[in-house]
Amino acid sequence: MKTVRKILHYTRPQLGFYLLAIVSAIISIGLSLYIPVLVGGAVDFMIGKGSVDFPKITETVIKIAISIGIIAVTQWLMSYSANAISARATRDLRSDIFKKLNSLPLSYIDSKPRGDLISRVVNDVEAVGDGLTQVITQLFSGIVTIVGTLGFMISINFRIALVVVVLTPLSMLVAGIIGRLCARSFREQQELQGEISSYVEEIVGNQKVVKAFAYEKRGQESFEKLNKRLFKVGLKAQFAGALANPCTRFVNNMVYAATGLVGALSVISAFMGNLTIGGLSCFLTYANQYTKPFNEITGVLTQIQTALAAGERVFTLLGTDSEPDESQKKALDTAAGELEFEHVSFSYIPDKRLIEDFSLKVRSGEQVAIVGPTGCGKTTLINLIMRFYEVDKGRILLDGTPTTDIQRGELRKQFGMVLQDSWLFSGTIMENLRYGNPDATDEEIIAAAKLCYAHSFIRKMPEGYNTRVKEGGSNLSAGQKQLLCIARVMALNPPMLILDEATSSIDTLTEIRVQKAFKKLMQGRTSFVVAHRLSTIRESDTILVMRDGNIVEQGNHDELLRQRGFYYELYNSQFADS
């Protein structure tokens, strides 16, 4: 029931459409049940030779015509209202989920499969919307129709009514077929869902980059454009799906024919009770109306269960705690770059300690290298600096201010970050390079590309800087993608740098050139460099050596070699032949 209440909460702003749908359904069903009474009466007005009551028949025909007109209008209003409620509710729900994803801690994003999160945003929300539509248009109207027609049929002839009830299960056999036929109408909607899924996957799967460049707001704006397109197309698709209902009429006609046969025998020979011709006409109409909702309700029940299960998954995500609001915390202009770790302790799993009582003071402009075997926890320190994760004990200070007292977005703007995994979004090369600095001029972007030796290969692309990058950069090599990511940071021109295996996918000659460019870029900037190749960090002011999640040594290159410890072993293993 909690899930139902939460779903209905999103329909509350559409109360007017809700009332219109309910009133339209009641009027439509009521008149549909009243028409057989009029028809039966009209038939009885013309029974017998020379006893046709034309004035009465004319009056009845007028009533029937008016009723049919009102039914047509109210059915259209009910369908429109139901689709409007569903489409607007799913639009608002999907927007709230995307906002939630941008506000969740990175620890939550890292702990969940990417595809599962995307499914909640797209497929689960769509299932909730389908359930809403079906409840309004089919379940409610179907139940009212069944109860009403059954009551009328029993009042006319109890025995023949039992025949209708016994034959009704035939209509349930084709319920699954109806669902498959309706699915074809949603092809265009599914294509747009694929586009929105791709965009969400880009954003969710690369939250470090999004948060590091403070792109949450602009990302939300881009998502809203896609979401509005999906809303418009989805409304059309839902209406098209309602056209599948006529396919159930074949089964209804089978029951109708059987009822007509039994009813005719009753009129002729008092078989199963006496029945007038007008009464038979009325009964046949009710029998047709009675069987039709069973097909619809059988399919709707499955969709409702799916919608409730999907709704539970969606609201579990929405109920997850977001990162605390920090709008009242300190904002920064440009940091000097002095960073200090004071007795920092951290672990991903409480029972397995990772960093214990770590202290380090990095002066402005210094270069700190972090080395160690794969999986030893080098990236963990970067996560703590950027506040992707919060420390368990101790604190980290930037220019003397605890980072927990600084707004996350403001803190992350102080760093230019190049990750080992290169990420580019679907757009032009120029748009990708301007990702972190939307105000950069074309000249500044080109200068940054030249600085990291990316300009030469960009210029050879089909449309140069206007060449479109496919999803995930699939039309670029790994080295080209990494060079573009480096150029993106150089265009940002940040006061501090974080390089996490930034040249791992670049050829040796280009790496030497890029390292020279980095050396120029790092002059006067506090820099943190995660590296496997120790040759790239010999000149670092401080080298942190990690092993099994712990910092076992720290010092500069010469000091660590003299200690003949773990760093000495790592260095000699790489340069044994030199």
XYZ file of C-alpha atoms in Angstrom:
578
model
C 0.000 0.000 0.000
C 2.941 2.346 0.622
C 3.994 1.992 -2.994
C 0.435 2.660 -4.176
C 0.239 5.821 -2.066
C 3.576 7.052 -3.401
C 2.513 6.442 -6.988
C -0.774 8.252 -6.391
C 1.212 11.148 -4.910
C 2.645 11.815 -8.374
C -0.855 11.893 -9.840
C -2.106 14.375 -7.252
C -1.252 17.453 -9.396
C -3.471 15.930 -12.101
C -6.554 15.773 -9.860
C -8.640 17.497 -12.507
C -7.797 14.816 -15.071
C -8.507 12.145 -12.455
C -11.977 13.494 -11.736
C -12.661 13.902 -15.441
C -11.637 10.282 -16.113
C -13.795 8.885 -13.308
C -16.868 10.922 -14.224
C -16.406 10.090 -17.907
C -16.110 6.365 -17.115
C -19.250 6.329 -14.987
C -21.266 8.251 -17.591
C -19.974 6.121 -20.445
C -20.645 2.824 -18.684
C -23.979 3.932 -17.319
C -25.231 4.955 -20.758
C -23.784 1.787 -22.297
C -25.866 -0.257 -19.894
C -28.931 1.918 -20.466
C -28.906 1.572 -24.275
C -29.849 -2.158 -24.242
C -32.917 -1.279 -22.171
C -33.912 1.279 -24.820
C -33.259 -1.173 -27.629
C -35.270 -3.904 -25.934
C -38.153 -1.500 -25.384
C -38.028 -0.390 -29.037
C -38.201 -4.010 -30.179
C -41.239 -4.646 -28.035
C -42.887 -1.535 -29.537
C -42.902 -3.201 -32.946
C -44.028 -6.721 -32.071
C -47.300 -7.832 -33.604
C -49.093 -7.097 -36.853
C -50.239 -3.511 -37.158
C -49.126 -2.629 -33.641
C -45.920 -0.706 -34.366
C -45.767 2.374 -32.129
C -43.806 4.789 -34.337
C -43.873 7.769 -31.948
C -42.435 5.638 -29.159
C -39.855 4.103 -31.471
C -38.808 7.534 -32.751
C -38.463 8.815 -29.208
C -36.381 5.759 -28.292
C -34.113 6.136 -31.343
C -33.438 9.762 -30.432
C -32.533 8.728 -26.888
C -30.195 6.038 -28.235
C -28.512 8.471 -30.640
C -27.948 11.021 -27.894
C -26.591 8.314 -25.595
C -24.176 7.041 -28.249
C -22.902 10.567 -28.885
C -22.333 11.160 -25.177
C -20.618 7.763 -24.837
C -18.213 8.587 -27.684
C -17.262 11.900 -26.107
C -16.879 10.512 -22.575
C -14.785 7.542 -23.779
C -12.445 9.908 -25.587
C -12.243 12.103 -22.489
C -11.518 9.075 -20.300
C -8.759 7.830 -22.605
C -7.219 11.287 -22.915
C -7.348 11.894 -19.160
C -5.815 8.523 -18.328
C -2.946 9.035 -20.760
C -2.411 12.589 -19.565
C -2.207 11.471 -15.926
C 0.175 8.626 -16.717
C 2.460 10.634 -19.009
C 2.747 13.594 -16.626
C 3.303 11.371 -13.596
C 6.081 9.411 -15.297
C 7.650 12.638 -16.563
C 7.812 14.067 -13.041
C 8.912 10.770 -11.503
C 11.731 10.305 -14.014
C 12.941 13.878 -13.465
C 13.019 13.318 -9.701
C 15.004 10.098 -10.123
C 17.588 11.796 -12.331
C 17.948 14.620 -9.823
C 18.352 12.002 -7.109
C 21.109 10.238 -9.051
C 23.036 13.504 -9.336
C 22.697 14.093 -5.589
C 23.580 10.591 -4.362
C 26.970 9.904 -2.773
C 29.464 8.299 -5.108
C 29.692 5.391 -2.679
C 26.093 4.476 -3.525
C 26.685 4.739 -7.283
C 29.784 2.536 -6.990
C 27.872 -0.106 -5.046
C 25.091 -0.555 -7.618
C 25.229 -2.114 -11.104
C 24.997 0.598 -13.724
C 22.395 -1.240 -15.775
C 20.158 -1.650 -12.735
C 20.131 2.087 -12.064
C 19.361 2.819 -15.699
C 16.548 0.281 -15.663
C 14.963 2.045 -12.708
C 15.068 5.377 -14.493
C 13.628 4.142 -17.782
C 11.963 0.737 -17.699
C 10.603 0.745 -14.145
C 9.145 4.227 -14.447
C 7.530 3.254 -17.745
C 6.005 0.186 -16.097
C 4.511 2.403 -13.385
C 3.025 4.656 -16.059
C 1.532 1.701 -17.919
C -0.036 0.453 -14.707
C -1.613 3.838 -14.040
C -3.135 3.979 -17.507
C -4.543 0.484 -17.284
C -6.038 1.028 -13.830
C -7.937 4.089 -15.001
C -9.026 3.002 -18.463
C -9.568 -0.727 -18.079
C -9.647 -2.061 -14.541
C -12.070 0.501 -13.133
C -14.348 0.601 -16.152
C -14.139 -3.187 -16.536
C -15.226 -3.900 -12.977
C -18.116 -1.440 -13.202
C -19.186 -2.946 -16.520
C -19.076 -6.537 -15.252
C -21.015 -5.780 -12.084
C -23.594 -3.676 -13.904
C -24.199 -6.042 -16.809
C -24.309 -9.103 -14.542
C -26.956 -7.440 -12.425
C -29.060 -6.564 -15.488
C -28.726 -10.073 -16.966
C -29.718 -11.767 -13.711
C -32.757 -9.503 -13.484
C -33.776 -10.482 -17.024
C -33.060 -14.254 -16.933
C -31.025 -15.950 -14.215
C -30.517 -19.229 -16.111
C -29.175 -17.681 -19.322
C -26.956 -15.422 -17.223
C -25.288 -18.565 -15.870
C -24.541 -19.668 -19.443
C -22.708 -16.398 -20.062
C -20.706 -16.759 -16.849
C -19.683 -20.328 -17.733
C -18.497 -19.335 -21.228
C -16.602 -16.264 -20.040
C -13.197 -18.062 -19.431
C -12.863 -18.422 -23.218
C -12.049 -14.736 -23.410
C -9.160 -15.138 -20.982
C -7.321 -17.412 -23.431
C -6.585 -14.556 -25.797
C -5.565 -11.999 -23.156
C -1.858 -12.668 -23.691
C -2.224 -12.252 -27.474
C -3.768 -8.825 -26.982
C -0.759 -7.719 -24.936
C 1.659 -8.784 -27.674
C -0.346 -6.958 -30.333
C -0.285 -3.769 -28.284
C 3.519 -3.946 -27.920
C 3.995 -3.107 -31.620
C 2.490 0.326 -31.098
C 5.316 1.279 -28.734
C 8.195 0.943 -31.227
C 8.803 4.661 -31.584
C 8.593 5.126 -27.844
C 11.154 2.350 -27.281
C 13.587 4.046 -29.668
C 13.462 7.228 -27.633
C 13.825 5.217 -24.451
C 17.020 3.814 -25.934
C 18.360 7.346 -26.428
C 17.532 8.389 -22.912
C 19.019 5.164 -21.522
C 22.268 5.880 -23.352
C 22.453 9.379 -21.908
C 21.699 8.213 -18.390
C 24.349 5.497 -18.728
C 26.902 8.141 -19.699
C 26.090 10.286 -16.690
C 25.633 7.537 -14.098
C 28.657 5.559 -15.225
C 30.976 8.551 -15.040
C 29.894 10.399 -11.938
C 33.491 11.219 -10.985
C 33.944 13.263 -14.131
C 30.512 14.860 -13.820
C 31.087 15.860 -10.211
C 34.718 16.868 -10.773
C 33.622 19.354 -13.440
C 30.517 20.409 -11.464
C 28.361 19.423 -14.461
C 25.280 18.331 -12.497
C 23.142 21.358 -13.372
C 23.988 21.412 -17.084
C 23.560 17.647 -17.249
C 20.099 18.003 -15.744
C 19.171 20.593 -18.379
C 20.277 18.301 -21.204
C 18.334 15.433 -19.675
C 15.171 17.532 -19.391
C 15.242 18.152 -23.156
C 15.360 14.418 -23.861
C 12.729 13.743 -21.230
C 10.298 16.225 -22.770
C 10.679 14.554 -26.165
C 9.992 11.173 -24.564
C 6.927 12.626 -22.829
C 5.378 13.798 -26.111
C 6.065 10.594 -28.015
C 5.014 8.463 -25.035
C 1.601 10.116 -24.910
C 0.995 9.175 -28.551
C 2.236 5.615 -28.005
C -0.072 5.053 -25.036
C -3.068 6.172 -27.081
C -2.040 3.909 -29.962
C -1.837 0.969 -27.564
C -5.499 1.423 -26.681
C -6.448 0.537 -30.278
C -5.627 -3.121 -29.604
C -8.889 -3.613 -27.728
C -11.002 -4.366 -30.850
C -8.976 -7.553 -31.246
C -10.870 -9.056 -28.319
C -14.211 -8.765 -30.090
C -13.759 -12.107 -31.850
C -13.982 -13.983 -28.552
C -16.843 -11.775 -27.429
C -18.784 -12.697 -30.561
C -18.343 -16.415 -29.831
C -19.956 -15.982 -26.417
C -22.518 -13.686 -27.990
C -23.503 -16.355 -30.531
C -23.860 -19.050 -27.865
C -25.975 -16.762 -25.724
C -28.119 -15.863 -28.729
C -28.759 -19.541 -29.482
C -29.816 -20.335 -25.922
C -31.882 -17.148 -25.733
C -33.665 -17.872 -29.017
C -34.619 -21.331 -27.820
C -35.991 -19.721 -24.666
C -38.150 -17.328 -26.707
C -39.458 -20.057 -29.017
C -40.054 -22.932 -26.601
C -39.765 -21.459 -23.128
C -36.410 -23.239 -22.931
C -34.658 -22.121 -19.709
C -37.444 -19.722 -18.858
C -39.723 -17.355 -20.717
C -38.068 -14.457 -22.538
C -39.548 -11.814 -24.851
C -37.884 -10.806 -28.118
C -37.088 -7.378 -26.659
C -35.700 -9.033 -23.550
C -33.509 -11.275 -25.703
C -32.188 -8.281 -27.628
C -31.375 -6.534 -24.351
C -29.767 -9.672 -22.902
C -27.537 -10.215 -25.944
C -26.226 -6.682 -25.662
C -25.421 -7.162 -21.997
C -23.725 -10.483 -22.733
C -21.452 -8.752 -25.238
C -20.571 -5.999 -22.772
C -20.071 -8.469 -19.922
C -17.440 -10.624 -21.653
C -15.322 -7.825 -23.085
C -13.709 -6.555 -19.837
C -12.450 -10.013 -18.848
C -9.838 -9.982 -21.582
C -8.723 -6.514 -20.592
C -8.665 -7.152 -16.843
C -6.663 -10.378 -17.252
C -3.894 -8.445 -18.984
C -4.191 -5.463 -16.652
C -3.641 -7.507 -13.495
C -0.226 -8.576 -14.762
C 0.685 -5.004 -15.641
C -0.472 -3.763 -12.256
C 1.728 -6.302 -10.463
C 4.641 -5.300 -12.673
C 3.949 -1.638 -11.989
C 3.887 -2.183 -8.223
C 7.165 -4.125 -8.299
C 8.749 -1.446 -10.482
C 7.361 1.282 -8.235
C 8.926 -0.327 -5.198
C 12.345 -0.320 -6.892
C 11.925 3.286 -7.982
C 10.894 4.553 -4.550
C 13.682 2.604 -2.869
C 16.101 4.637 -4.967
C 14.266 7.899 -4.257
C 14.337 7.083 -0.542
C 18.130 6.750 -0.474
C 19.874 9.506 1.462
C 21.375 12.189 -0.775
C 24.554 14.094 -0.097
C 23.719 16.722 2.542
C 22.877 20.191 1.290
C 25.952 22.401 1.563
C 24.662 25.664 0.145
C 25.474 27.374 3.460
C 29.081 26.196 3.468
C 32.095 28.130 2.261
C 32.602 28.938 -1.419
C 36.045 29.349 -2.967
C 37.569 31.605 -5.580
C 40.958 30.160 -6.500
C 42.807 27.967 -4.033
C 46.491 28.492 -3.296
C 46.893 24.727 -3.311
C 48.154 23.904 0.200
C 46.710 20.561 1.258
C 47.113 18.810 4.585
C 46.078 15.370 5.883
C 45.666 15.261 9.664
C 45.513 11.753 11.178
C 43.211 10.507 8.420
C 41.660 7.039 8.696
C 39.351 5.472 6.135
C 37.971 2.113 5.025
C 35.325 1.034 2.535
C 34.386 -1.891 4.772
C 34.318 -1.230 8.549
C 35.984 -4.537 9.443
C 38.795 -4.073 6.924
C 40.956 -1.053 7.663
C 42.507 0.664 4.659
C 44.145 3.947 5.662
C 45.151 4.365 9.300
C 46.279 7.587 11.010
C 47.779 9.089 7.860
C 49.277 12.594 8.025
C 50.872 14.610 5.248
C 51.381 18.280 4.470
C 51.597 19.298 0.833
C 52.805 22.819 0.210
C 51.436 24.893 -2.623
C 53.000 23.963 -5.933
C 54.375 20.587 -4.797
C 54.003 17.362 -6.718
C 52.895 14.277 -4.801
C 53.155 10.851 -6.438
C 51.215 7.806 -5.264
C 52.670 4.439 -6.261
C 52.133 0.791 -5.454
C 50.810 -2.468 -6.882
C 47.461 -2.631 -8.654
C 44.569 -2.579 -6.213
C 46.587 -1.301 -3.271
C 44.306 1.732 -2.757
C 46.063 4.531 -4.613
C 42.824 5.927 -6.010
C 41.316 5.938 -2.513
C 43.393 8.966 -1.540
C 42.104 10.788 -4.621
C 38.533 9.895 -3.642
C 39.107 11.418 -0.195
C 40.682 14.596 -1.569
C 37.748 15.149 -3.944
C 35.239 14.166 -1.240
C 33.833 11.396 -3.363
C 34.083 9.541 -0.051
C 34.275 11.055 3.431
C 37.065 10.211 5.873
C 36.194 8.089 8.919
C 38.572 9.931 11.247
C 40.816 12.957 11.004
C 40.414 15.687 8.435
C 41.773 17.089 5.192
C 42.439 20.815 4.940
C 42.723 22.995 1.830
C 44.506 26.280 2.472
C 43.865 25.766 6.180
C 40.122 25.145 5.793
C 38.705 21.642 6.388
C 37.344 20.349 3.095
C 34.156 19.349 4.923
C 33.532 23.072 5.485
C 33.727 23.783 1.741
C 30.909 23.152 -0.723
C 31.626 19.969 -2.664
C 31.138 21.638 -6.033
C 33.439 24.515 -5.081
C 36.095 22.098 -3.826
C 36.022 20.015 -6.992
C 36.310 23.074 -9.209
C 39.804 23.586 -7.794
C 41.049 20.357 -9.366
C 41.669 19.302 -12.924
C 41.285 15.532 -13.034
C 42.482 13.070 -15.688
C 41.440 9.488 -15.022
C 42.890 6.266 -16.360
C 39.511 5.428 -17.902
C 38.935 8.014 -20.605
C 35.352 9.212 -20.886
C 33.893 11.206 -23.766
C 30.222 11.889 -24.356
C 28.259 11.889 -27.607
C 28.958 15.276 -29.142
C 31.619 17.137 -31.110
C 35.278 17.144 -30.132
C 34.991 20.851 -29.352
C 32.042 20.242 -27.009
C 33.994 17.535 -25.212
C 37.039 19.762 -24.753
C 34.832 22.582 -23.453
C 33.092 20.277 -20.929
C 34.884 21.633 -17.858
C 35.162 25.234 -19.055
C 32.077 26.195 -21.088
C 33.265 29.805 -21.363
C 36.571 28.907 -23.048
C 37.064 30.386 -26.513
C 37.882 28.291 -29.556
C 41.404 29.698 -29.498
C 41.902 28.595 -25.884
C 40.602 25.107 -26.671
C 42.901 24.770 -29.675
C 45.864 26.025 -27.637
C 45.162 23.381 -24.977
C 44.954 20.688 -27.682
C 48.264 21.802 -29.141
C 49.873 21.758 -25.707
C 49.118 18.045 -25.275
C 49.800 17.147 -28.926
C 46.160 16.376 -29.728
C 45.773 19.130 -32.340
C 47.525 17.193 -35.102
C 45.170 14.196 -35.062
C 42.076 16.364 -34.470
C 42.927 18.377 -37.571
C 43.036 15.151 -39.618
C 39.524 14.138 -38.511
C 36.728 14.464 -41.148
C 35.354 17.695 -39.675
C 38.222 18.691 -37.413
C 37.058 19.989 -34.052
C 33.426 19.633 -35.198
C 33.786 15.873 -35.722
C 31.168 14.067 -33.658
C 32.395 11.643 -31.030
C 30.296 8.477 -30.911
C 29.016 7.094 -27.622
C 31.962 6.254 -25.389
C 34.376 7.528 -28.048
C 34.055 4.315 -30.059
C 35.307 6.068 -33.229
C 38.585 7.079 -31.510
C 41.557 5.067 -30.339
C 42.302 4.716 -26.628
C 45.277 7.041 -26.973
C 43.255 9.671 -28.823
C 40.547 9.577 -26.172
C 43.103 10.018 -23.419
C 44.743 12.948 -25.206
C 41.342 14.640 -25.504
C 40.741 14.135 -21.782
C 44.123 15.710 -21.043
C 43.335 18.631 -23.353
C 40.003 19.075 -21.579
C 41.789 19.555 -18.253
C 44.389 21.853 -19.802
C 41.552 24.003 -21.161
C 40.159 24.182 -17.642
C 43.469 25.590 -16.343
C 42.798 24.568 -12.713
C 44.839 25.597 -9.653
C 45.478 21.921 -8.753
C 45.854 18.705 -10.733
C 45.044 15.039 -10.216
C 46.521 12.641 -12.760
C 45.445 9.018 -12.352
C 47.535 7.037 -14.862
C 46.851 9.882 -17.278
C 49.174 8.581 -20.014
C 48.572 4.835 -19.713
C 47.051 4.503 -23.213
C 49.479 6.779 -25.074
C 52.422 5.600 -27.170
C 55.922 6.131 -25.774
C 56.907 9.054 -28.018
C 53.666 10.938 -27.401
C 53.921 10.168 -23.689
C 57.322 11.833 -23.519
C 55.892 14.919 -25.199
C 52.789 14.954 -22.977
C 54.924 14.544 -19.859
C 56.800 17.676 -20.898
C 53.470 19.456 -21.332
C 52.379 18.219 -17.908
C 55.598 19.481 -16.420
C 54.825 22.946 -17.744
C 51.216 22.700 -16.591
C 52.196 21.533 -13.084
C 54.581 24.430 -12.514
C 53.191 26.407 -9.590
C 50.286 23.979 -9.166
C 49.767 21.401 -6.445
C 49.630 18.049 -8.213
C 48.795 14.478 -7.274
C 50.024 11.823 -9.679
C 48.991 8.151 -9.520
C 51.496 6.139 -11.542
C 52.644 2.596 -12.231
C 55.648 3.630 -14.302
C 58.063 5.014 -11.728
C 60.144 6.771 -14.341
C 57.430 9.429 -14.626
C 57.531 10.486 -10.975
C 61.254 10.662 -10.106
C 61.133 14.433 -9.700
C 58.093 14.425 -7.392
C 58.517 16.300 -4.122
C 56.840 13.490 -2.168
C 56.211 9.881 -3.118
C 53.631 7.885 -1.182
C 54.209 4.142 -1.398
C 51.131 2.001 -0.803
C 50.870 -1.730 -0.194
C 47.799 -3.788 0.741
C 45.824 -0.606 1.338
C 48.365 0.944 3.679
C 50.911 3.726 3.146
C 54.170 1.949 4.020
C 56.714 4.579 2.921
C 56.868 8.244 1.995
C 59.635 10.571 0.887
C 61.277 11.738 -2.322
C 62.852 9.435 -4.893
C 66.387 9.495 -3.525
C 65.282 9.084 0.099
C 63.169 6.057 -0.710
C 65.958 4.377 -2.677
C 68.332 4.844 0.251
C 65.819 3.152 2.578
C 66.026 -0.002 0.409
C 62.398 -0.807 1.236
C 59.353 -1.628 -0.851
C 59.842 1.329 -3.213
C 63.398 0.163 -3.816
C 62.043 -3.252 -4.815
C 59.421 -1.733 -7.122
C 61.945 0.541 -8.789
C 64.507 -2.178 -9.360
C 61.841 -4.538 -10.721
C 61.111 -1.990 -13.461
C 64.702 -0.986 -14.178
C 66.612 -4.161 -13.489
C 68.324 -4.005 -16.882
C 69.073 -0.259 -16.815
